[in-house]
Amino acid sequence: MNPIGTRILLVEDETPMRRFLRTALSAREFEVIETTNIREARLSVTAHPPEIILLDLGLPDGDGIAFTHEVRAWSQVPIIVLSARGREEDKVLALDAGADDYLTKPFGVNELLARIRVALRHAGQLQAGMSHETVLKIGPLHLNPERREVRMHDQIVALTPIEYRLLWHLARNAGRVLTHQQILKTIWGPHYTHQTHTLRVFMAQLRRKIEPDPAHPQLLMTEMGVGYRMRDDG
Ligand code: CA
């Protein structure tokens, strides 16, 4: 990632938090546009389209989740929610509204930068439309979509069609958290979004086939109460 000139729209009403983010991001050559409420953010997002949005949820003139819905209606710009709300329901609401990721305050700069990197890379892949074609490599895990082949440390792993689709979906979104609902809708269809038990069973199967120690996964991470995230080592 080359951050020089990458424009970040920051929507945060808390002054110390805004200052911390501005300092951290400007030091890494990001262009940071600061807004403190939804009205300003709405104006800014159209006047100076950002490459990524960092969004607080509790804002003086409205809710970040509603703003996420609003932006998603016309833009795929990555949105990372930054919030003091640590509740699982809030994370799920934000992600289902179309946020790409979620950081609970307080968080470290390195964690934030890693999430920004993932979100920007994913946005770039979507734009280039290349993520369908290439072999995906995540540490020792290699997925070849042309051959529908999965290898772990060079050993072929035999997967059922659903296991394969599930793994491919997680791998394509490596580094991002996907909610149970998002995964169920993609793999099983819109009528299955409440079958979290089914998903859990398939995830356990996948871990048994891929993880050296399924009880302590290194690749297929659980986001407690929210969903799953494939580790990202890029
Ligand atoms: Ca706030």
PDB file of C-alpha atoms and ligand atoms in Angstrom:
ATOM      1  CA  MET A   1       0.000   0.000   0.000  1.00  0.00           C
ATOM      2  CA  ASN A   2       1.299   3.396  -0.933  1.00  0.00           C
ATOM      3  CA  PRO A   3      -0.589   5.795   1.309  1.00  0.00           C
ATOM      4  CA  ILE A   4       0.759   8.978  -0.298  1.00  0.00           C
ATOM      5  CA  GLY A   5      -2.247  11.037  -1.207  1.00  0.00           C
ATOM      6  CA  THR A   6      -4.738   8.303  -0.340  1.00  0.00           C
ATOM      7  CA  ARG A   7      -7.696  10.307   0.849  1.00  0.00           C
ATOM      8  CA  ILE A   8      -9.324   9.308   4.110  1.00  0.00           C
ATOM      9  CA  LEU A   9     -12.592  10.814   5.245  1.00  0.00           C
ATOM     10  CA  LEU A  10     -12.653  10.846   9.015  1.00  0.00           C
ATOM     11  CA  VAL A  11     -16.056  11.208  10.687  1.00  0.00           C
ATOM     12  CA  GLU A  12     -15.521  11.607  14.423  1.00  0.00           C
ATOM     13  CA  ASP A  13     -16.988  14.092  16.892  1.00  0.00           C
ATOM     14  CA  GLU A  14     -14.564  13.404  19.741  1.00  0.00           C
ATOM     15  CA  THR A  15     -11.705  15.892  19.519  1.00  0.00           C
ATOM     16  CA  PRO A  16      -8.933  13.836  21.201  1.00  0.00           C
ATOM     17  CA  MET A  17      -9.762  10.800  19.055  1.00  0.00           C
ATOM     18  CA  ARG A  18      -9.808  12.919  15.895  1.00  0.00           C
ATOM     19  CA  ARG A  19      -6.473  14.464  16.811  1.00  0.00           C
ATOM     20  CA  PHE A  20      -4.936  11.047  17.465  1.00  0.00           C
ATOM     21  CA  LEU A  21      -6.111   9.724  14.113  1.00  0.00           C
ATOM     22  CA  ARG A  22      -5.085  12.832  12.176  1.00  0.00           C
ATOM     23  CA  THR A  23      -1.581  12.695  13.667  1.00  0.00           C
ATOM     24  CA  ALA A  24      -1.176   8.962  13.077  1.00  0.00           C
ATOM     25  CA  LEU A  25      -2.488   9.012   9.506  1.00  0.00           C
ATOM     26  CA  SER A  26      -0.891  12.265   8.346  1.00  0.00           C
ATOM     27  CA  ALA A  27       2.477  10.990   9.577  1.00  0.00           C
ATOM     28  CA  ARG A  28       2.038   8.136   7.071  1.00  0.00           C
ATOM     29  CA  GLU A  29       1.254  10.495   4.214  1.00  0.00           C
ATOM     30  CA  PHE A  30      -2.470   9.900   4.077  1.00  0.00           C
ATOM     31  CA  GLU A  31      -4.570  12.904   3.150  1.00  0.00           C
ATOM     32  CA  VAL A  32      -7.026  13.232   6.012  1.00  0.00           C
ATOM     33  CA  ILE A  33     -10.296  15.119   5.683  1.00  0.00           C
ATOM     34  CA  GLU A  34     -11.855  15.718   9.081  1.00  0.00           C
ATOM     35  CA  THR A  35     -15.561  15.984   9.725  1.00  0.00           C
ATOM     36  CA  THR A  36     -17.376  15.953  13.052  1.00  0.00           C
ATOM     37  CA  ASN A  37     -20.944  15.053  12.089  1.00  0.00           C
ATOM     38  CA  ILE A  38     -23.025  13.387   9.409  1.00  0.00           C
ATOM     39  CA  ARG A  39     -24.035  16.603   7.702  1.00  0.00           C
ATOM     40  CA  GLU A  40     -20.381  17.520   7.049  1.00  0.00           C
ATOM     41  CA  ALA A  41     -19.537  13.953   6.087  1.00  0.00           C
ATOM     42  CA  ARG A  42     -22.383  13.868   3.559  1.00  0.00           C
ATOM     43  CA  LEU A  43     -21.117  17.045   1.910  1.00  0.00           C
ATOM     44  CA  SER A  44     -17.515  15.893   1.943  1.00  0.00           C
ATOM     45  CA  VAL A  45     -18.147  12.433   0.520  1.00  0.00           C
ATOM     46  CA  THR A  46     -19.599  13.933  -2.655  1.00  0.00           C
ATOM     47  CA  ALA A  47     -17.383  17.045  -2.907  1.00  0.00           C
ATOM     48  CA  HIS A  48     -14.091  15.191  -2.249  1.00  0.00           C
ATOM     49  CA  PRO A  49     -14.755  11.478  -2.805  1.00  0.00           C
ATOM     50  CA  PRO A  50     -12.523   9.597  -0.362  1.00  0.00           C
ATOM     51  CA  GLU A  51     -10.757   6.299  -0.957  1.00  0.00           C
ATOM     52  CA  ILE A  52     -11.741   5.129   2.488  1.00  0.00           C
ATOM     53  CA  ILE A  53     -14.038   6.293   5.296  1.00  0.00           C
ATOM     54  CA  LEU A  54     -13.299   5.967   9.011  1.00  0.00           C
ATOM     55  CA  LEU A  55     -16.639   6.331  10.728  1.00  0.00           C
ATOM     56  CA  ASP A  56     -17.636   6.818  14.339  1.00  0.00           C
ATOM     57  CA  LEU A  57     -21.127   5.530  15.175  1.00  0.00           C
ATOM     58  CA  GLY A  58     -22.334   7.927  17.860  1.00  0.00           C
ATOM     59  CA  LEU A  59     -22.466  11.292  16.100  1.00  0.00           C
ATOM     60  CA  PRO A  60     -24.233  14.467  17.242  1.00  0.00           C
ATOM     61  CA  ASP A  61     -26.686  14.604  14.334  1.00  0.00           C
ATOM     62  CA  GLY A  62     -27.322  10.948  13.699  1.00  0.00           C
ATOM     63  CA  ASP A  63     -26.041   7.414  13.628  1.00  0.00           C
ATOM     64  CA  GLY A  64     -23.087   6.062  11.676  1.00  0.00           C
ATOM     65  CA  ILE A  65     -25.018   2.923  10.769  1.00  0.00           C
ATOM     66  CA  ALA A  66     -27.679   4.977   8.972  1.00  0.00           C
ATOM     67  CA  PHE A  67     -24.900   6.885   7.191  1.00  0.00           C
ATOM     68  CA  THR A  68     -23.343   3.567   6.122  1.00  0.00           C
ATOM     69  CA  HIS A  69     -26.655   2.524   4.538  1.00  0.00           C
ATOM     70  CA  GLU A  70     -26.856   5.888   2.820  1.00  0.00           C
ATOM     71  CA  VAL A  71     -23.352   5.692   1.324  1.00  0.00           C
ATOM     72  CA  ARG A  72     -23.756   2.045   0.270  1.00  0.00           C
ATOM     73  CA  ALA A  73     -26.779   2.990  -1.826  1.00  0.00           C
ATOM     74  CA  TRP A  74     -24.428   4.597  -4.354  1.00  0.00           C
ATOM     75  CA  SER A  75     -20.805   3.867  -3.452  1.00  0.00           C
ATOM     76  CA  GLN A  76     -18.538   0.903  -2.725  1.00  0.00           C
ATOM     77  CA  VAL A  77     -15.955   3.050  -0.916  1.00  0.00           C
ATOM     78  CA  PRO A  78     -14.525   1.007   1.988  1.00  0.00           C
ATOM     79  CA  ILE A  79     -15.960   1.981   5.366  1.00  0.00           C
ATOM     80  CA  ILE A  80     -14.247   1.083   8.623  1.00  0.00           C
ATOM     81  CA  VAL A  81     -16.371   1.718  11.674  1.00  0.00           C
ATOM     82  CA  LEU A  82     -14.600   2.994  14.781  1.00  0.00           C
ATOM     83  CA  SER A  83     -16.736   2.782  17.845  1.00  0.00           C
ATOM     84  CA  ALA A  84     -16.742   2.618  21.585  1.00  0.00           C
ATOM     85  CA  ARG A  85     -19.730   0.309  21.323  1.00  0.00           C
ATOM     86  CA  GLY A  86     -18.250  -3.101  21.812  1.00  0.00           C
ATOM     87  CA  ARG A  87     -21.509  -5.001  21.693  1.00  0.00           C
ATOM     88  CA  GLU A  88     -21.772  -7.776  19.149  1.00  0.00           C
ATOM     89  CA  GLU A  89     -25.164  -6.547  17.919  1.00  0.00           C
ATOM     90  CA  ASP A  90     -23.652  -3.196  16.989  1.00  0.00           C
ATOM     91  CA  LYS A  91     -20.838  -4.814  15.055  1.00  0.00           C
ATOM     92  CA  VAL A  92     -23.293  -7.037  13.204  1.00  0.00           C
ATOM     93  CA  LEU A  93     -25.565  -4.071  12.419  1.00  0.00           C
ATOM     94  CA  ALA A  94     -22.671  -2.035  11.051  1.00  0.00           C
ATOM     95  CA  LEU A  95     -21.281  -4.896   8.960  1.00  0.00           C
ATOM     96  CA  ASP A  96     -24.692  -5.871   7.632  1.00  0.00           C
ATOM     97  CA  ALA A  97     -25.298  -2.203   6.738  1.00  0.00           C
ATOM     98  CA  GLY A  98     -22.278  -2.501   4.452  1.00  0.00           C
ATOM     99  CA  ALA A  99     -19.308  -1.523   6.593  1.00  0.00           C
ATOM    100  CA  ASP A 100     -16.137  -3.379   5.598  1.00  0.00           C
ATOM    101  CA  ASP A 101     -14.707  -3.676   9.050  1.00  0.00           C
ATOM    102  CA  TYR A 102     -15.083  -2.672  12.656  1.00  0.00           C
ATOM    103  CA  LEU A 103     -12.616  -1.511  15.285  1.00  0.00           C
ATOM    104  CA  THR A 104     -13.590  -1.172  18.914  1.00  0.00           C
ATOM    105  CA  LYS A 105     -12.035   1.769  20.767  1.00  0.00           C
ATOM    106  CA  PRO A 106      -9.433   1.876  22.100  1.00  0.00           C
ATOM    107  CA  PHE A 107      -7.323   0.379  19.323  1.00  0.00           C
ATOM    108  CA  GLY A 108      -3.678   0.668  18.317  1.00  0.00           C
ATOM    109  CA  VAL A 109      -2.355   2.506  15.275  1.00  0.00           C
ATOM    110  CA  ASN A 110      -0.832  -0.636  13.801  1.00  0.00           C
ATOM    111  CA  GLU A 111      -4.124  -2.468  14.034  1.00  0.00           C
ATOM    112  CA  LEU A 112      -5.873   0.418  12.290  1.00  0.00           C
ATOM    113  CA  LEU A 113      -3.250   0.589   9.535  1.00  0.00           C
ATOM    114  CA  ALA A 114      -3.529  -3.162   8.941  1.00  0.00           C
ATOM    115  CA  ARG A 115      -7.304  -2.896   8.577  1.00  0.00           C
ATOM    116  CA  ILE A 116      -6.960   0.081   6.211  1.00  0.00           C
ATOM    117  CA  ARG A 117      -4.498  -1.919   4.112  1.00  0.00           C
ATOM    118  CA  VAL A 118      -6.898  -4.857   3.828  1.00  0.00           C
ATOM    119  CA  ALA A 119      -9.864  -2.626   2.957  1.00  0.00           C
ATOM    120  CA  LEU A 120      -7.940  -0.729   0.275  1.00  0.00           C
ATOM    121  CA  ARG A 121      -6.525  -3.885  -1.251  1.00  0.00           C
ATOM    122  CA  HIS A 122      -9.940  -5.470  -1.373  1.00  0.00           C
ATOM    123  CA  ALA A 123     -11.432  -2.368  -2.995  1.00  0.00           C
ATOM    124  CA  GLY A 124      -8.622  -2.425  -5.571  1.00  0.00           C
ATOM    125  CA  GLN A 125      -9.254  -6.080  -6.368  1.00  0.00           C
ATOM    126  CA  LEU A 126     -12.961  -5.471  -6.799  1.00  0.00           C
ATOM    127  CA  GLN A 127     -12.202  -2.626  -9.161  1.00  0.00           C
ATOM    128  CA  ALA A 128      -9.722  -4.644 -11.177  1.00  0.00           C
ATOM    129  CA  GLY A 129     -12.112  -7.606 -11.154  1.00  0.00           C
ATOM    130  CA  MET A 130      -9.104  -9.856 -10.719  1.00  0.00           C
ATOM    131  CA  SER A 131     -10.023 -11.669  -7.552  1.00  0.00           C
ATOM    132  CA  HIS A 132     -11.957 -14.308  -9.526  1.00  0.00           C
ATOM    133  CA  GLU A 133      -9.052 -15.402 -11.638  1.00  0.00           C
ATOM    134  CA  THR A 134      -5.884 -15.521  -9.603  1.00  0.00           C
ATOM    135  CA  VAL A 135      -4.569 -18.220  -7.319  1.00  0.00           C
ATOM    136  CA  LEU A 136      -5.113 -17.082  -3.754  1.00  0.00           C
ATOM    137  CA  LYS A 137      -2.238 -17.613  -1.340  1.00  0.00           C
ATOM    138  CA  ILE A 138      -2.735 -17.145   2.350  1.00  0.00           C
ATOM    139  CA  GLY A 139       0.285 -18.447   4.212  1.00  0.00           C
ATOM    140  CA  PRO A 140       0.464 -22.217   3.575  1.00  0.00           C
ATOM    141  CA  LEU A 141      -3.026 -22.255   2.014  1.00  0.00           C
ATOM    142  CA  HIS A 142      -3.289 -22.039  -1.796  1.00  0.00           C
ATOM    143  CA  LEU A 143      -6.577 -21.915  -3.678  1.00  0.00           C
ATOM    144  CA  ASN A 144      -6.683 -22.401  -7.421  1.00  0.00           C
ATOM    145  CA  PRO A 145     -10.173 -21.440  -8.628  1.00  0.00           C
ATOM    146  CA  GLU A 146      -9.585 -22.672 -12.175  1.00  0.00           C
ATOM    147  CA  ARG A 147      -8.935 -26.217 -10.980  1.00  0.00           C
ATOM    148  CA  ARG A 148     -11.078 -25.824  -7.870  1.00  0.00           C
ATOM    149  CA  GLU A 149      -8.039 -27.077  -6.034  1.00  0.00           C
ATOM    150  CA  VAL A 150      -7.051 -26.382  -2.454  1.00  0.00           C
ATOM    151  CA  ARG A 151      -3.592 -27.108  -1.122  1.00  0.00           C
ATOM    152  CA  MET A 152      -2.264 -26.824   2.377  1.00  0.00           C
ATOM    153  CA  HIS A 153       1.547 -27.005   2.607  1.00  0.00           C
ATOM    154  CA  ASP A 154       1.437 -28.362  -0.973  1.00  0.00           C
ATOM    155  CA  GLN A 155      -0.873 -31.229   0.005  1.00  0.00           C
ATOM    156  CA  ILE A 156      -4.205 -31.371  -1.808  1.00  0.00           C
ATOM    157  CA  VAL A 157      -7.150 -31.004   0.565  1.00  0.00           C
ATOM    158  CA  ALA A 158     -10.362 -32.764  -0.485  1.00  0.00           C
ATOM    159  CA  LEU A 159     -13.365 -30.528   0.099  1.00  0.00           C
ATOM    160  CA  THR A 160     -17.067 -30.918  -0.587  1.00  0.00           C
ATOM    161  CA  PRO A 161     -18.562 -28.318  -2.969  1.00  0.00           C
ATOM    162  CA  ILE A 162     -20.049 -26.313  -0.098  1.00  0.00           C
ATOM    163  CA  GLU A 163     -16.839 -26.442   1.933  1.00  0.00           C
ATOM    164  CA  TYR A 164     -14.955 -25.228  -1.119  1.00  0.00           C
ATOM    165  CA  ARG A 165     -17.329 -22.318  -1.737  1.00  0.00           C
ATOM    166  CA  LEU A 166     -17.230 -21.365   1.922  1.00  0.00           C
ATOM    167  CA  LEU A 167     -13.433 -21.423   2.024  1.00  0.00           C
ATOM    168  CA  TRP A 168     -13.176 -19.505  -1.242  1.00  0.00           C
ATOM    169  CA  HIS A 169     -15.561 -16.828   0.018  1.00  0.00           C
ATOM    170  CA  LEU A 170     -13.582 -16.388   3.238  1.00  0.00           C
ATOM    171  CA  ALA A 171     -10.258 -16.402   1.379  1.00  0.00           C
ATOM    172  CA  ARG A 172     -11.383 -13.802  -1.146  1.00  0.00           C
ATOM    173  CA  ASN A 173     -12.273 -11.616   1.795  1.00  0.00           C
ATOM    174  CA  ALA A 174      -9.149 -12.432   3.789  1.00  0.00           C
ATOM    175  CA  GLY A 175      -8.565  -9.957   6.559  1.00  0.00           C
ATOM    176  CA  ARG A 176     -12.147  -8.786   6.639  1.00  0.00           C
ATOM    177  CA  VAL A 177     -14.745  -9.913   9.112  1.00  0.00           C
ATOM    178  CA  LEU A 178     -17.839 -11.437   7.506  1.00  0.00           C
ATOM    179  CA  THR A 179     -21.029 -11.743   9.544  1.00  0.00           C
ATOM    180  CA  HIS A 180     -22.881 -15.036   9.877  1.00  0.00           C
ATOM    181  CA  GLN A 181     -25.711 -13.531   7.845  1.00  0.00           C
ATOM    182  CA  GLN A 182     -23.461 -12.354   5.026  1.00  0.00           C
ATOM    183  CA  ILE A 183     -21.813 -15.768   4.733  1.00  0.00           C
ATOM    184  CA  LEU A 184     -25.076 -17.719   4.919  1.00  0.00           C
ATOM    185  CA  LYS A 185     -26.683 -15.493   2.291  1.00  0.00           C
ATOM    186  CA  THR A 186     -23.738 -15.882  -0.090  1.00  0.00           C
ATOM    187  CA  ILE A 187     -23.232 -19.632   0.262  1.00  0.00           C
ATOM    188  CA  TRP A 188     -26.693 -20.979   1.055  1.00  0.00           C
ATOM    189  CA  GLY A 189     -28.990 -18.202  -0.160  1.00  0.00           C
ATOM    190  CA  PRO A 190     -31.243 -15.496   1.284  1.00  0.00           C
ATOM    191  CA  HIS A 191     -33.613 -17.932   3.012  1.00  0.00           C
ATOM    192  CA  TYR A 192     -30.892 -19.420   5.166  1.00  0.00           C
ATOM    193  CA  THR A 193     -29.604 -16.346   6.974  1.00  0.00           C
ATOM    194  CA  HIS A 194     -30.635 -17.664  10.387  1.00  0.00           C
ATOM    195  CA  GLN A 195     -28.966 -21.060  10.046  1.00  0.00           C
ATOM    196  CA  THR A 196     -25.927 -20.094  12.090  1.00  0.00           C
ATOM    197  CA  HIS A 197     -25.776 -23.638  13.449  1.00  0.00           C
ATOM    198  CA  THR A 198     -25.275 -25.033   9.934  1.00  0.00           C
ATOM    199  CA  LEU A 199     -22.498 -22.542   9.351  1.00  0.00           C
ATOM    200  CA  ARG A 200     -20.839 -23.519  12.615  1.00  0.00           C
ATOM    201  CA  VAL A 201     -20.890 -27.187  11.599  1.00  0.00           C
ATOM    202  CA  PHE A 202     -19.300 -26.449   8.210  1.00  0.00           C
ATOM    203  CA  MET A 203     -16.678 -24.195   9.779  1.00  0.00           C
ATOM    204  CA  ALA A 204     -15.760 -26.994  12.183  1.00  0.00           C
ATOM    205  CA  GLN A 205     -15.403 -29.386   9.227  1.00  0.00           C
ATOM    206  CA  LEU A 206     -13.246 -26.938   7.332  1.00  0.00           C
ATOM    207  CA  ARG A 207     -11.018 -26.403  10.345  1.00  0.00           C
ATOM    208  CA  ARG A 208     -10.553 -30.150  10.752  1.00  0.00           C
ATOM    209  CA  LYS A 209      -9.410 -30.372   7.145  1.00  0.00           C
ATOM    210  CA  ILE A 210      -7.216 -27.273   7.066  1.00  0.00           C
ATOM    211  CA  GLU A 211      -6.060 -26.296  10.519  1.00  0.00           C
ATOM    212  CA  PRO A 212      -3.151 -28.281  12.059  1.00  0.00           C
ATOM    213  CA  ASP A 213      -4.831 -27.716  15.434  1.00  0.00           C
ATOM    214  CA  PRO A 214      -8.563 -27.091  14.833  1.00  0.00           C
ATOM    215  CA  ALA A 215      -9.105 -26.009  18.459  1.00  0.00           C
ATOM    216  CA  HIS A 216      -6.595 -23.183  17.990  1.00  0.00           C
ATOM    217  CA  PRO A 217      -7.181 -21.996  14.444  1.00  0.00           C
ATOM    218  CA  GLN A 218      -4.466 -20.018  12.652  1.00  0.00           C
ATOM    219  CA  LEU A 219      -6.424 -19.215   9.487  1.00  0.00           C
ATOM    220  CA  LEU A 220     -10.156 -19.464  10.074  1.00  0.00           C
ATOM    221  CA  MET A 221     -10.665 -17.073  12.973  1.00  0.00           C
ATOM    222  CA  THR A 222     -13.879 -16.719  14.955  1.00  0.00           C
ATOM    223  CA  GLU A 223     -15.160 -13.211  15.603  1.00  0.00           C
ATOM    224  CA  MET A 224     -17.169 -13.976  18.706  1.00  0.00           C
ATOM    225  CA  GLY A 225     -20.885 -13.381  18.202  1.00  0.00           C
ATOM    226  CA  VAL A 226     -20.272 -11.655  14.859  1.00  0.00           C
ATOM    227  CA  GLY A 227     -18.918 -14.049  12.273  1.00  0.00           C
ATOM    228  CA  TYR A 228     -15.606 -15.241  10.844  1.00  0.00           C
ATOM    229  CA  ARG A 229     -12.437 -13.762   9.460  1.00  0.00           C
ATOM    230  CA  MET A 230      -9.813 -15.508   7.372  1.00  0.00           C
ATOM    231  CA  ARG A 231      -6.412 -14.456   8.599  1.00  0.00           C
ATOM    232  CA  ASP A 232      -4.613 -12.146   6.237  1.00  0.00           C
ATOM    233  CA  ASP A 233      -0.848 -12.167   5.972  1.00  0.00           C
ATOM    234  CA  GLY A 234      -0.495  -9.675   3.150  1.00  0.00           C
TER     235      GLY A 234
HETATM  236 CA    CA B   1     -18.888   9.800  19.003  1.00  0.00          CA
END
